[in-house]
Amino acid sequence: MSSVIENELKQLIIDSLDLEDISVEDIDSKEVLFNEGLGLDSIDALELGLAIRKKYNVRIDAEKDDVEKIFSSIVLLASFIESEQAK
Amino acid sequence: MQQQSFIIQSWSVWPPLSTEKEMVAQSEKELLQAVPKMFKRRLSPLAKTVFCAALSCETETSKLPIIFSSTHGELAKSLAIMEAIEAGEEVSPTLFSLSVHNAIAGLFSIAFNNKNQITVLAASEEGMASAFIEALGLFQEGEKELLLIFYDEPLPGFFPSKPYQVSAETCAIALKLTVAGEGQKISFKQASDSARESEQPIQILQFIEFLSDPSLQQLKIKTPRHSWYWGKDEY
């Protein structure tokens, strides 16, 4: 159901984080994004936060949101964005 | 300053002298296979140039202290940040993290797990000499060998440079210096005559010519406060 936004997010990650050799199909929606799994780091988290703000007008607030959980996989990131947009 | 001496055990220039462009691209690819994939995406063309100069000079870089010297660093990135701010855009965190003067050194140390002392100098009017003085200081402290890397890329057109000679094509030179053993013995001294001739980007080219041309025994570079001599010692 949310696969459209999931694929969008995968493309956003590839474009904003310069993952030249990786395609949308290579990223598993349930895969861990940071450290293990895809292997993104803290700079990537900031960059991705900025890209999400620009594309979806959704702000991830490190003070009040559970950032670690939101960024843990594409599935969780997509559901966070959808719930924020529904507000 | 007394005359000092040291040995250049090996040196390497990137892009290599008199090599075809396609060949350079191919050997760059091969050399950078040593860099973890997720790391490679953060390397700018200048960073790749620096990595290649270092890796073709010395494969075991993780064991050496390193001194980097650059006049402008990656000034184009700072300019891009300022332009983004001017346009009212948010600044890319990645761009910011890679815009600082020690960004390439930081990437290099993480990529090759180098935990030795790493210094990054912003070569000013003195140019290349400052990094040699830093190297002599490390030898004085007991280091036996180290890597010295000079790099610069063209100054973005936005910055006025005339009448100073501060911009040349992208180039990096890596030197492995030691205090004893095999290699080209070099003497290094300071003299008092001065002139505003050039800064590091131009000096790199002079230094390469000095090292690669057997007929050149001495290199003299005048700066606004001193002049510096490098000489090839025979024994």
PDB file of C-alpha atoms in Angstrom:
ATOM      1  CA  MET A   1       0.000   0.000   0.000  1.00  0.00           C
ATOM      2  CA  SER A   2       2.771   2.411   0.940  1.00  0.00           C
ATOM      3  CA  SER A   3       5.168   1.085  -1.681  1.00  0.00           C
ATOM      4  CA  VAL A   4       4.947   4.312  -3.721  1.00  0.00           C
ATOM      5  CA  ILE A   5       6.364   6.394  -0.922  1.00  0.00           C
ATOM      6  CA  GLU A   6       8.804   3.610  -0.035  1.00  0.00           C
ATOM      7  CA  ASN A   7      10.235   3.642  -3.554  1.00  0.00           C
ATOM      8  CA  GLU A   8      10.284   7.425  -3.526  1.00  0.00           C
ATOM      9  CA  LEU A   9      12.268   7.357  -0.307  1.00  0.00           C
ATOM     10  CA  LYS A  10      14.730   4.836  -1.708  1.00  0.00           C
ATOM     11  CA  GLN A  11      15.330   7.087  -4.709  1.00  0.00           C
ATOM     12  CA  LEU A  12      15.649  10.093  -2.386  1.00  0.00           C
ATOM     13  CA  ILE A  13      18.297   8.256  -0.343  1.00  0.00           C
ATOM     14  CA  ILE A  14      20.210   7.284  -3.477  1.00  0.00           C
ATOM     15  CA  ASP A  15      20.115  10.813  -4.910  1.00  0.00           C
ATOM     16  CA  SER A  16      20.740  12.836  -1.778  1.00  0.00           C
ATOM     17  CA  LEU A  17      23.462  10.564  -0.400  1.00  0.00           C
ATOM     18  CA  ASP A  18      25.320   9.930  -3.687  1.00  0.00           C
ATOM     19  CA  LEU A  19      24.862   6.151  -3.625  1.00  0.00           C
ATOM     20  CA  GLU A  20      26.019   5.888  -7.233  1.00  0.00           C
ATOM     21  CA  ASP A  21      26.260   2.097  -7.493  1.00  0.00           C
ATOM     22  CA  ILE A  22      22.972   1.318  -5.765  1.00  0.00           C
ATOM     23  CA  SER A  23      19.506   1.119  -7.342  1.00  0.00           C
ATOM     24  CA  VAL A  24      16.022   1.189  -5.783  1.00  0.00           C
ATOM     25  CA  GLU A  25      15.783  -2.603  -6.157  1.00  0.00           C
ATOM     26  CA  ASP A  26      18.945  -3.045  -4.073  1.00  0.00           C
ATOM     27  CA  ILE A  27      17.404  -1.500  -0.974  1.00  0.00           C
ATOM     28  CA  ASP A  28      15.169  -3.730   1.140  1.00  0.00           C
ATOM     29  CA  SER A  29      12.340  -1.749   2.769  1.00  0.00           C
ATOM     30  CA  LYS A  30      12.870  -3.614   6.042  1.00  0.00           C
ATOM     31  CA  GLU A  31      16.664  -3.415   5.922  1.00  0.00           C
ATOM     32  CA  VAL A  32      18.503  -1.473   8.624  1.00  0.00           C
ATOM     33  CA  LEU A  33      19.636   1.801   7.053  1.00  0.00           C
ATOM     34  CA  PHE A  34      22.367   2.983   9.411  1.00  0.00           C
ATOM     35  CA  ASN A  35      25.644   1.383  10.498  1.00  0.00           C
ATOM     36  CA  GLU A  36      24.748  -2.208   9.601  1.00  0.00           C
ATOM     37  CA  GLY A  37      22.604  -2.952   6.541  1.00  0.00           C
ATOM     38  CA  LEU A  38      22.908  -0.138   4.040  1.00  0.00           C
ATOM     39  CA  GLY A  39      25.749   1.354   6.105  1.00  0.00           C
ATOM     40  CA  LEU A  40      24.746   5.000   6.320  1.00  0.00           C
ATOM     41  CA  ASP A  41      26.326   7.255   8.954  1.00  0.00           C
ATOM     42  CA  SER A  42      25.464  10.307  11.052  1.00  0.00           C
ATOM     43  CA  ILE A  43      26.203  12.826   8.278  1.00  0.00           C
ATOM     44  CA  ASP A  44      23.820  10.850   6.069  1.00  0.00           C
ATOM     45  CA  ALA A  45      21.139  11.138   8.771  1.00  0.00           C
ATOM     46  CA  LEU A  46      21.422  14.941   8.700  1.00  0.00           C
ATOM     47  CA  GLU A  47      21.461  15.032   4.900  1.00  0.00           C
ATOM     48  CA  LEU A  48      18.454  12.728   4.672  1.00  0.00           C
ATOM     49  CA  GLY A  49      16.595  14.835   7.240  1.00  0.00           C
ATOM     50  CA  LEU A  50      17.167  17.887   5.039  1.00  0.00           C
ATOM     51  CA  ALA A  51      16.068  16.045   1.873  1.00  0.00           C
ATOM     52  CA  ILE A  52      12.863  14.852   3.587  1.00  0.00           C
ATOM     53  CA  ARG A  53      12.120  18.363   4.799  1.00  0.00           C
ATOM     54  CA  LYS A  54      12.510  19.698   1.267  1.00  0.00           C
ATOM     55  CA  LYS A  55      10.485  16.973  -0.474  1.00  0.00           C
ATOM     56  CA  TYR A  56       7.686  16.256   2.020  1.00  0.00           C
ATOM     57  CA  ASN A  57       7.753  19.374   4.182  1.00  0.00           C
ATOM     58  CA  VAL A  58       8.044  17.045   7.166  1.00  0.00           C
ATOM     59  CA  ARG A  59      10.424  18.013   9.928  1.00  0.00           C
ATOM     60  CA  ILE A  60      12.062  15.350  12.056  1.00  0.00           C
ATOM     61  CA  ASP A  61      12.684  16.899  15.453  1.00  0.00           C
ATOM     62  CA  ALA A  62      15.593  15.332  17.325  1.00  0.00           C
ATOM     63  CA  GLU A  63      14.190  16.702  20.611  1.00  0.00           C
ATOM     64  CA  LYS A  64      10.718  15.243  20.389  1.00  0.00           C
ATOM     65  CA  ASP A  65      10.745  12.418  17.815  1.00  0.00           C
ATOM     66  CA  ASP A  66      12.312   8.987  18.243  1.00  0.00           C
ATOM     67  CA  VAL A  67      14.904   9.577  15.531  1.00  0.00           C
ATOM     68  CA  GLU A  68      16.598   6.233  15.947  1.00  0.00           C
ATOM     69  CA  LYS A  69      13.323   4.399  15.346  1.00  0.00           C
ATOM     70  CA  ILE A  70      12.159   6.626  12.469  1.00  0.00           C
ATOM     71  CA  PHE A  71      15.421   6.161  10.574  1.00  0.00           C
ATOM     72  CA  SER A  72      15.750   2.444  11.280  1.00  0.00           C
ATOM     73  CA  SER A  73      14.160   1.277   8.016  1.00  0.00           C
ATOM     74  CA  ILE A  74      12.365   2.499   4.902  1.00  0.00           C
ATOM     75  CA  VAL A  75       9.071   1.036   6.197  1.00  0.00           C
ATOM     76  CA  LEU A  76       9.248   2.997   9.463  1.00  0.00           C
ATOM     77  CA  LEU A  77      10.448   6.166   7.758  1.00  0.00           C
ATOM     78  CA  ALA A  78       7.574   5.986   5.254  1.00  0.00           C
ATOM     79  CA  SER A  79       4.965   5.469   7.983  1.00  0.00           C
ATOM     80  CA  PHE A  80       6.375   8.397   9.973  1.00  0.00           C
ATOM     81  CA  ILE A  81       6.149  10.709   6.956  1.00  0.00           C
ATOM     82  CA  GLU A  82       2.623   9.541   6.148  1.00  0.00           C
ATOM     83  CA  SER A  83       1.433  10.049   9.716  1.00  0.00           C
ATOM     84  CA  GLU A  84       3.012  13.524   9.865  1.00  0.00           C
ATOM     85  CA  GLN A  85       1.423  14.505   6.559  1.00  0.00           C
ATOM     86  CA  ALA A  86      -1.971  13.302   7.804  1.00  0.00           C
ATOM     87  CA  LYS A  87      -1.802  15.662  10.780  1.00  0.00           C
TER      88      LYS A  87
ATOM     89  CA  MET B   1      67.817  28.453  10.478  1.00  0.00           C
ATOM     90  CA  GLN B   2      70.702  26.019  10.051  1.00  0.00           C
ATOM     91  CA  GLN B   3      70.871  23.902   6.921  1.00  0.00           C
ATOM     92  CA  GLN B   4      68.814  20.754   7.456  1.00  0.00           C
ATOM     93  CA  SER B   5      68.819  17.483   5.596  1.00  0.00           C
ATOM     94  CA  PHE B   6      66.462  14.603   5.026  1.00  0.00           C
ATOM     95  CA  ILE B   7      65.905  11.818   2.533  1.00  0.00           C
ATOM     96  CA  ILE B   8      63.118  11.468  -0.001  1.00  0.00           C
ATOM     97  CA  GLN B   9      62.623   7.713  -0.058  1.00  0.00           C
ATOM     98  CA  SER B  10      59.896   7.848  -2.687  1.00  0.00           C
ATOM     99  CA  TRP B  11      57.648  10.419  -4.283  1.00  0.00           C
ATOM    100  CA  SER B  12      54.629  10.426  -6.524  1.00  0.00           C
ATOM    101  CA  VAL B  13      52.688  12.995  -8.487  1.00  0.00           C
ATOM    102  CA  TRP B  14      48.987  12.822  -9.408  1.00  0.00           C
ATOM    103  CA  PRO B  15      47.924  13.061 -12.158  1.00  0.00           C
ATOM    104  CA  PRO B  16      51.115  11.265 -13.255  1.00  0.00           C
ATOM    105  CA  LEU B  17      53.508  13.180 -15.503  1.00  0.00           C
ATOM    106  CA  SER B  18      53.159  12.562 -19.233  1.00  0.00           C
ATOM    107  CA  THR B  19      50.418   9.975 -19.024  1.00  0.00           C
ATOM    108  CA  GLU B  20      47.342   9.849 -21.273  1.00  0.00           C
ATOM    109  CA  LYS B  21      44.038  10.923 -19.722  1.00  0.00           C
ATOM    110  CA  GLU B  22      42.353   7.518 -20.207  1.00  0.00           C
ATOM    111  CA  MET B  23      45.310   5.782 -18.590  1.00  0.00           C
ATOM    112  CA  VAL B  24      45.092   8.128 -15.609  1.00  0.00           C
ATOM    113  CA  ALA B  25      41.376   7.423 -15.175  1.00  0.00           C
ATOM    114  CA  GLN B  26      42.063   3.685 -15.296  1.00  0.00           C
ATOM    115  CA  SER B  27      44.899   3.723 -12.772  1.00  0.00           C
ATOM    116  CA  GLU B  28      42.889   6.051 -10.541  1.00  0.00           C
ATOM    117  CA  LYS B  29      40.114   3.475 -10.506  1.00  0.00           C
ATOM    118  CA  GLU B  30      42.542   0.708  -9.628  1.00  0.00           C
ATOM    119  CA  LEU B  31      44.231   2.653  -6.840  1.00  0.00           C
ATOM    120  CA  LEU B  32      40.910   3.663  -5.307  1.00  0.00           C
ATOM    121  CA  GLN B  33      39.799   0.035  -5.046  1.00  0.00           C
ATOM    122  CA  ALA B  34      41.595   0.173  -1.693  1.00  0.00           C
ATOM    123  CA  VAL B  35      38.958   2.646  -0.471  1.00  0.00           C
ATOM    124  CA  PRO B  36      35.725   1.244   1.071  1.00  0.00           C
ATOM    125  CA  LYS B  37      32.772   1.726  -1.292  1.00  0.00           C
ATOM    126  CA  MET B  38      30.583   3.797   1.037  1.00  0.00           C
ATOM    127  CA  PHE B  39      33.560   6.087   1.493  1.00  0.00           C
ATOM    128  CA  LYS B  40      34.302   6.652  -2.144  1.00  0.00           C
ATOM    129  CA  ARG B  41      31.080   8.639  -2.666  1.00  0.00           C
ATOM    130  CA  ARG B  42      32.444  11.360  -0.371  1.00  0.00           C
ATOM    131  CA  LEU B  43      35.623  11.830  -2.418  1.00  0.00           C
ATOM    132  CA  SER B  44      35.730  14.919  -4.606  1.00  0.00           C
ATOM    133  CA  PRO B  45      38.006  14.973  -7.679  1.00  0.00           C
ATOM    134  CA  LEU B  46      40.647  16.750  -5.540  1.00  0.00           C
ATOM    135  CA  ALA B  47      40.312  14.192  -2.740  1.00  0.00           C
ATOM    136  CA  LYS B  48      40.767  11.396  -5.297  1.00  0.00           C
ATOM    137  CA  THR B  49      43.864  13.156  -6.622  1.00  0.00           C
ATOM    138  CA  VAL B  50      45.302  13.345  -3.098  1.00  0.00           C
ATOM    139  CA  PHE B  51      44.444   9.706  -2.327  1.00  0.00           C
ATOM    140  CA  CYS B  52      46.088   8.543  -5.578  1.00  0.00           C
ATOM    141  CA  ALA B  53      49.273  10.553  -4.999  1.00  0.00           C
ATOM    142  CA  ALA B  54      49.527   9.098  -1.481  1.00  0.00           C
ATOM    143  CA  LEU B  55      48.718   5.517  -2.461  1.00  0.00           C
ATOM    144  CA  SER B  56      51.094   5.423  -5.401  1.00  0.00           C
ATOM    145  CA  CYS B  57      53.893   6.807  -3.195  1.00  0.00           C
ATOM    146  CA  GLU B  58      53.369   4.484  -0.238  1.00  0.00           C
ATOM    147  CA  THR B  59      51.035   1.517   0.162  1.00  0.00           C
ATOM    148  CA  GLU B  60      51.422   1.163   3.945  1.00  0.00           C
ATOM    149  CA  THR B  61      50.183   4.658   4.777  1.00  0.00           C
ATOM    150  CA  SER B  62      48.486   3.605   8.021  1.00  0.00           C
ATOM    151  CA  LYS B  63      51.811   3.395   9.827  1.00  0.00           C
ATOM    152  CA  LEU B  64      53.009   6.897   9.008  1.00  0.00           C
ATOM    153  CA  PRO B  65      52.363  10.344  10.446  1.00  0.00           C
ATOM    154  CA  ILE B  66      51.141  12.597   7.638  1.00  0.00           C
ATOM    155  CA  ILE B  67      51.457  16.299   6.947  1.00  0.00           C
ATOM    156  CA  PHE B  68      49.047  17.712   4.390  1.00  0.00           C
ATOM    157  CA  SER B  69      49.583  21.157   2.922  1.00  0.00           C
ATOM    158  CA  SER B  70      47.157  23.081   0.734  1.00  0.00           C
ATOM    159  CA  THR B  71      46.715  26.758  -0.004  1.00  0.00           C
ATOM    160  CA  HIS B  72      43.022  26.818  -0.786  1.00  0.00           C
ATOM    161  CA  GLY B  73      41.770  23.414   0.344  1.00  0.00           C
ATOM    162  CA  GLU B  74      38.367  22.906  -1.253  1.00  0.00           C
ATOM    163  CA  LEU B  75      37.356  26.544  -1.334  1.00  0.00           C
ATOM    164  CA  ALA B  76      34.757  25.901  -4.047  1.00  0.00           C
ATOM    165  CA  LYS B  77      32.698  24.031  -1.426  1.00  0.00           C
ATOM    166  CA  SER B  78      32.724  26.994   0.950  1.00  0.00           C
ATOM    167  CA  LEU B  79      31.694  29.211  -1.940  1.00  0.00           C
ATOM    168  CA  ALA B  80      28.801  26.846  -2.788  1.00  0.00           C
ATOM    169  CA  ILE B  81      27.659  27.014   0.859  1.00  0.00           C
ATOM    170  CA  MET B  82      27.735  30.812   0.860  1.00  0.00           C
ATOM    171  CA  GLU B  83      25.801  30.896  -2.414  1.00  0.00           C
ATOM    172  CA  ALA B  84      23.182  28.546  -0.933  1.00  0.00           C
ATOM    173  CA  ILE B  85      22.817  30.800   2.112  1.00  0.00           C
ATOM    174  CA  GLU B  86      22.522  33.842  -0.122  1.00  0.00           C
ATOM    175  CA  ALA B  87      19.775  32.118  -2.118  1.00  0.00           C
ATOM    176  CA  GLY B  88      17.908  31.360   1.113  1.00  0.00           C
ATOM    177  CA  GLU B  89      18.452  27.597   0.811  1.00  0.00           C
ATOM    178  CA  GLU B  90      19.353  25.217   3.578  1.00  0.00           C
ATOM    179  CA  VAL B  91      22.992  24.155   3.613  1.00  0.00           C
ATOM    180  CA  SER B  92      23.816  20.523   2.903  1.00  0.00           C
ATOM    181  CA  PRO B  93      25.347  18.949   6.048  1.00  0.00           C
ATOM    182  CA  THR B  94      27.538  16.705   3.879  1.00  0.00           C
ATOM    183  CA  LEU B  95      28.830  19.662   1.902  1.00  0.00           C
ATOM    184  CA  PHE B  96      29.562  21.523   5.123  1.00  0.00           C
ATOM    185  CA  SER B  97      31.411  18.586   6.674  1.00  0.00           C
ATOM    186  CA  LEU B  98      33.550  18.209   3.557  1.00  0.00           C
ATOM    187  CA  SER B  99      34.278  21.919   3.153  1.00  0.00           C
ATOM    188  CA  VAL B 100      36.670  22.251   6.089  1.00  0.00           C
ATOM    189  CA  HIS B 101      40.400  22.417   5.461  1.00  0.00           C
ATOM    190  CA  ASN B 102      41.123  19.033   7.062  1.00  0.00           C
ATOM    191  CA  ALA B 103      38.269  17.194   5.316  1.00  0.00           C
ATOM    192  CA  ILE B 104      40.488  15.243   2.899  1.00  0.00           C
ATOM    193  CA  ALA B 105      42.932  14.363   5.687  1.00  0.00           C
ATOM    194  CA  GLY B 106      40.025  13.196   7.828  1.00  0.00           C
ATOM    195  CA  LEU B 107      38.633  10.995   5.047  1.00  0.00           C
ATOM    196  CA  PHE B 108      42.097   9.572   4.381  1.00  0.00           C
ATOM    197  CA  SER B 109      42.772   8.744   8.022  1.00  0.00           C
ATOM    198  CA  ILE B 110      39.405   6.999   8.455  1.00  0.00           C
ATOM    199  CA  ALA B 111      39.619   5.138   5.132  1.00  0.00           C
ATOM    200  CA  PHE B 112      43.038   3.686   6.005  1.00  0.00           C
ATOM    201  CA  ASN B 113      42.656   3.570   9.785  1.00  0.00           C
ATOM    202  CA  ASN B 114      45.620   5.877  10.350  1.00  0.00           C
ATOM    203  CA  LYS B 115      45.846   6.807  14.029  1.00  0.00           C
ATOM    204  CA  ASN B 116      49.177   8.629  13.831  1.00  0.00           C
ATOM    205  CA  GLN B 117      49.645  12.364  14.099  1.00  0.00           C
ATOM    206  CA  ILE B 118      48.091  14.055  11.085  1.00  0.00           C
ATOM    207  CA  THR B 119      48.587  17.753  10.464  1.00  0.00           C
ATOM    208  CA  VAL B 120      46.914  19.888   7.824  1.00  0.00           C
ATOM    209  CA  LEU B 121      48.568  23.172   7.012  1.00  0.00           C
ATOM    210  CA  ALA B 122      46.977  26.047   5.133  1.00  0.00           C
ATOM    211  CA  ALA B 123      50.072  27.056   3.179  1.00  0.00           C
ATOM    212  CA  SER B 124      50.150  30.801   3.016  1.00  0.00           C
ATOM    213  CA  GLU B 125      52.728  33.115   1.473  1.00  0.00           C
ATOM    214  CA  GLU B 126      55.604  30.859   2.538  1.00  0.00           C
ATOM    215  CA  GLY B 127      54.134  28.111   0.408  1.00  0.00           C
ATOM    216  CA  MET B 128      55.631  24.617   0.566  1.00  0.00           C
ATOM    217  CA  ALA B 129      58.418  25.459   3.024  1.00  0.00           C
ATOM    218  CA  SER B 130      56.102  25.454   6.052  1.00  0.00           C
ATOM    219  CA  ALA B 131      55.298  21.768   5.638  1.00  0.00           C
ATOM    220  CA  PHE B 132      59.011  20.869   5.435  1.00  0.00           C
ATOM    221  CA  ILE B 133      59.592  22.763   8.686  1.00  0.00           C
ATOM    222  CA  GLU B 134      56.721  20.843  10.250  1.00  0.00           C
ATOM    223  CA  ALA B 135      58.328  17.598   9.020  1.00  0.00           C
ATOM    224  CA  LEU B 136      61.691  18.548  10.525  1.00  0.00           C
ATOM    225  CA  GLY B 137      59.883  19.192  13.800  1.00  0.00           C
ATOM    226  CA  LEU B 138      58.410  15.694  13.761  1.00  0.00           C
ATOM    227  CA  PHE B 139      61.833  14.189  13.033  1.00  0.00           C
ATOM    228  CA  GLN B 140      63.188  16.197  15.965  1.00  0.00           C
ATOM    229  CA  GLU B 141      60.526  14.592  18.138  1.00  0.00           C
ATOM    230  CA  GLY B 142      61.765  11.154  17.128  1.00  0.00           C
ATOM    231  CA  GLU B 143      59.671  10.146  14.114  1.00  0.00           C
ATOM    232  CA  LYS B 144      61.751   8.133  11.636  1.00  0.00           C
ATOM    233  CA  GLU B 145      59.590   8.490   8.541  1.00  0.00           C
ATOM    234  CA  LEU B 146      56.524  10.370   7.462  1.00  0.00           C
ATOM    235  CA  LEU B 147      54.370  11.264   4.493  1.00  0.00           C
ATOM    236  CA  LEU B 148      54.227  14.814   3.188  1.00  0.00           C
ATOM    237  CA  ILE B 149      51.398  15.620   0.792  1.00  0.00           C
ATOM    238  CA  PHE B 150      50.930  18.888  -1.075  1.00  0.00           C
ATOM    239  CA  TYR B 151      47.778  19.526  -3.084  1.00  0.00           C
ATOM    240  CA  ASP B 152      45.788  22.314  -4.649  1.00  0.00           C
ATOM    241  CA  GLU B 153      43.155  22.864  -7.287  1.00  0.00           C
ATOM    242  CA  PRO B 154      42.327  25.977  -9.335  1.00  0.00           C
ATOM    243  CA  LEU B 155      40.954  28.880  -7.313  1.00  0.00           C
ATOM    244  CA  PRO B 156      37.236  29.462  -8.106  1.00  0.00           C
ATOM    245  CA  GLY B 157      36.876  32.422 -10.483  1.00  0.00           C
ATOM    246  CA  PHE B 158      34.789  34.273  -7.878  1.00  0.00           C
ATOM    247  CA  PHE B 159      37.915  35.049  -5.850  1.00  0.00           C
ATOM    248  CA  PRO B 160      40.178  37.806  -7.148  1.00  0.00           C
ATOM    249  CA  SER B 161      43.715  36.480  -7.408  1.00  0.00           C
ATOM    250  CA  LYS B 162      45.671  38.995  -9.446  1.00  0.00           C
ATOM    251  CA  PRO B 163      48.444  40.063  -9.080  1.00  0.00           C
ATOM    252  CA  TYR B 164      49.241  36.990  -6.950  1.00  0.00           C
ATOM    253  CA  GLN B 165      50.179  33.682  -8.548  1.00  0.00           C
ATOM    254  CA  VAL B 166      47.966  31.422  -6.514  1.00  0.00           C
ATOM    255  CA  SER B 167      46.159  29.161  -8.963  1.00  0.00           C
ATOM    256  CA  ALA B 168      47.261  26.188 -11.073  1.00  0.00           C
ATOM    257  CA  GLU B 169      45.734  22.981 -12.433  1.00  0.00           C
ATOM    258  CA  THR B 170      44.749  20.313  -9.906  1.00  0.00           C
ATOM    259  CA  CYS B 171      47.834  18.512  -8.712  1.00  0.00           C
ATOM    260  CA  ALA B 172      49.069  16.546  -5.705  1.00  0.00           C
ATOM    261  CA  ILE B 173      52.542  15.394  -4.802  1.00  0.00           C
ATOM    262  CA  ALA B 174      53.287  12.897  -2.028  1.00  0.00           C
ATOM    263  CA  LEU B 175      56.778  12.528  -0.569  1.00  0.00           C
ATOM    264  CA  LYS B 176      57.888   9.825   1.832  1.00  0.00           C
ATOM    265  CA  LEU B 177      60.554  11.442   3.992  1.00  0.00           C
ATOM    266  CA  THR B 178      63.036   9.664   6.239  1.00  0.00           C
ATOM    267  CA  VAL B 179      66.103  10.628   8.241  1.00  0.00           C
ATOM    268  CA  ALA B 180      68.218   7.615   7.222  1.00  0.00           C
ATOM    269  CA  GLY B 181      68.379   4.931   4.546  1.00  0.00           C
ATOM    270  CA  GLU B 182      68.090   4.767   0.786  1.00  0.00           C
ATOM    271  CA  GLY B 183      66.755   7.620  -1.306  1.00  0.00           C
ATOM    272  CA  GLN B 184      67.445  11.100  -2.619  1.00  0.00           C
ATOM    273  CA  LYS B 185      69.298  13.128  -0.009  1.00  0.00           C
ATOM    274  CA  ILE B 186      67.952  16.685   0.163  1.00  0.00           C
ATOM    275  CA  SER B 187      69.353  19.729   1.909  1.00  0.00           C
ATOM    276  CA  PHE B 188      66.999  22.478   2.977  1.00  0.00           C
ATOM    277  CA  LYS B 189      67.872  25.991   4.084  1.00  0.00           C
ATOM    278  CA  GLN B 190      66.564  29.507   4.404  1.00  0.00           C
ATOM    279  CA  ALA B 191      68.073  32.746   3.112  1.00  0.00           C
ATOM    280  CA  SER B 192      67.123  36.356   3.670  1.00  0.00           C
ATOM    281  CA  ASP B 193      66.393  37.672   0.173  1.00  0.00           C
ATOM    282  CA  SER B 194      62.699  37.898  -0.515  1.00  0.00           C
ATOM    283  CA  ALA B 195      60.184  38.475  -3.306  1.00  0.00           C
ATOM    284  CA  ARG B 196      56.517  37.913  -3.985  1.00  0.00           C
ATOM    285  CA  GLU B 197      56.816  35.266  -6.684  1.00  0.00           C
ATOM    286  CA  SER B 198      54.289  32.519  -6.210  1.00  0.00           C
ATOM    287  CA  GLU B 199      52.403  30.453  -3.669  1.00  0.00           C
ATOM    288  CA  GLN B 200      52.112  26.717  -3.227  1.00  0.00           C
ATOM    289  CA  PRO B 201      49.943  25.862  -6.274  1.00  0.00           C
ATOM    290  CA  ILE B 202      52.714  27.169  -8.559  1.00  0.00           C
ATOM    291  CA  GLN B 203      55.541  25.972  -6.310  1.00  0.00           C
ATOM    292  CA  ILE B 204      54.279  22.378  -6.544  1.00  0.00           C
ATOM    293  CA  LEU B 205      55.002  22.447 -10.282  1.00  0.00           C
ATOM    294  CA  GLN B 206      58.480  23.903  -9.677  1.00  0.00           C
ATOM    295  CA  PHE B 207      59.169  21.240  -7.055  1.00  0.00           C
ATOM    296  CA  ILE B 208      58.096  18.434  -9.405  1.00  0.00           C
ATOM    297  CA  GLU B 209      60.401  19.783 -12.099  1.00  0.00           C
ATOM    298  CA  PHE B 210      63.255  19.951  -9.574  1.00  0.00           C
ATOM    299  CA  LEU B 211      62.759  16.333  -8.523  1.00  0.00           C
ATOM    300  CA  SER B 212      62.211  14.875 -11.974  1.00  0.00           C
ATOM    301  CA  ASP B 213      64.928  16.701 -13.931  1.00  0.00           C
ATOM    302  CA  PRO B 214      68.365  15.181 -13.155  1.00  0.00           C
ATOM    303  CA  SER B 215      70.107  18.319 -14.448  1.00  0.00           C
ATOM    304  CA  LEU B 216      68.534  20.486 -11.724  1.00  0.00           C
ATOM    305  CA  GLN B 217      70.614  20.394  -8.538  1.00  0.00           C
ATOM    306  CA  GLN B 218      68.931  23.200  -6.674  1.00  0.00           C
ATOM    307  CA  LEU B 219      65.524  24.781  -6.277  1.00  0.00           C
ATOM    308  CA  LYS B 220      65.171  28.285  -4.895  1.00  0.00           C
ATOM    309  CA  ILE B 221      61.791  29.717  -4.016  1.00  0.00           C
ATOM    310  CA  LYS B 222      61.470  33.319  -2.914  1.00  0.00           C
ATOM    311  CA  THR B 223      58.583  34.340  -0.699  1.00  0.00           C
ATOM    312  CA  PRO B 224      57.629  37.771   0.702  1.00  0.00           C
ATOM    313  CA  ARG B 225      59.681  37.184   3.879  1.00  0.00           C
ATOM    314  CA  HIS B 226      62.444  34.683   2.993  1.00  0.00           C
ATOM    315  CA  SER B 227      63.799  32.492   0.306  1.00  0.00           C
ATOM    316  CA  TRP B 228      64.041  28.722   0.605  1.00  0.00           C
ATOM    317  CA  TYR B 229      66.593  26.387  -0.954  1.00  0.00           C
ATOM    318  CA  TRP B 230      66.281  22.695  -1.634  1.00  0.00           C
ATOM    319  CA  GLY B 231      69.405  20.966  -2.925  1.00  0.00           C
ATOM    320  CA  LYS B 232      70.126  17.447  -4.140  1.00  0.00           C
ATOM    321  CA  ASP B 233      73.040  16.088  -2.120  1.00  0.00           C
ATOM    322  CA  GLU B 234      75.247  13.592  -3.866  1.00  0.00           C
ATOM    323  CA  TYR B 235      76.235  10.987  -1.261  1.00  0.00           C
TER     324      TYR B 235
END
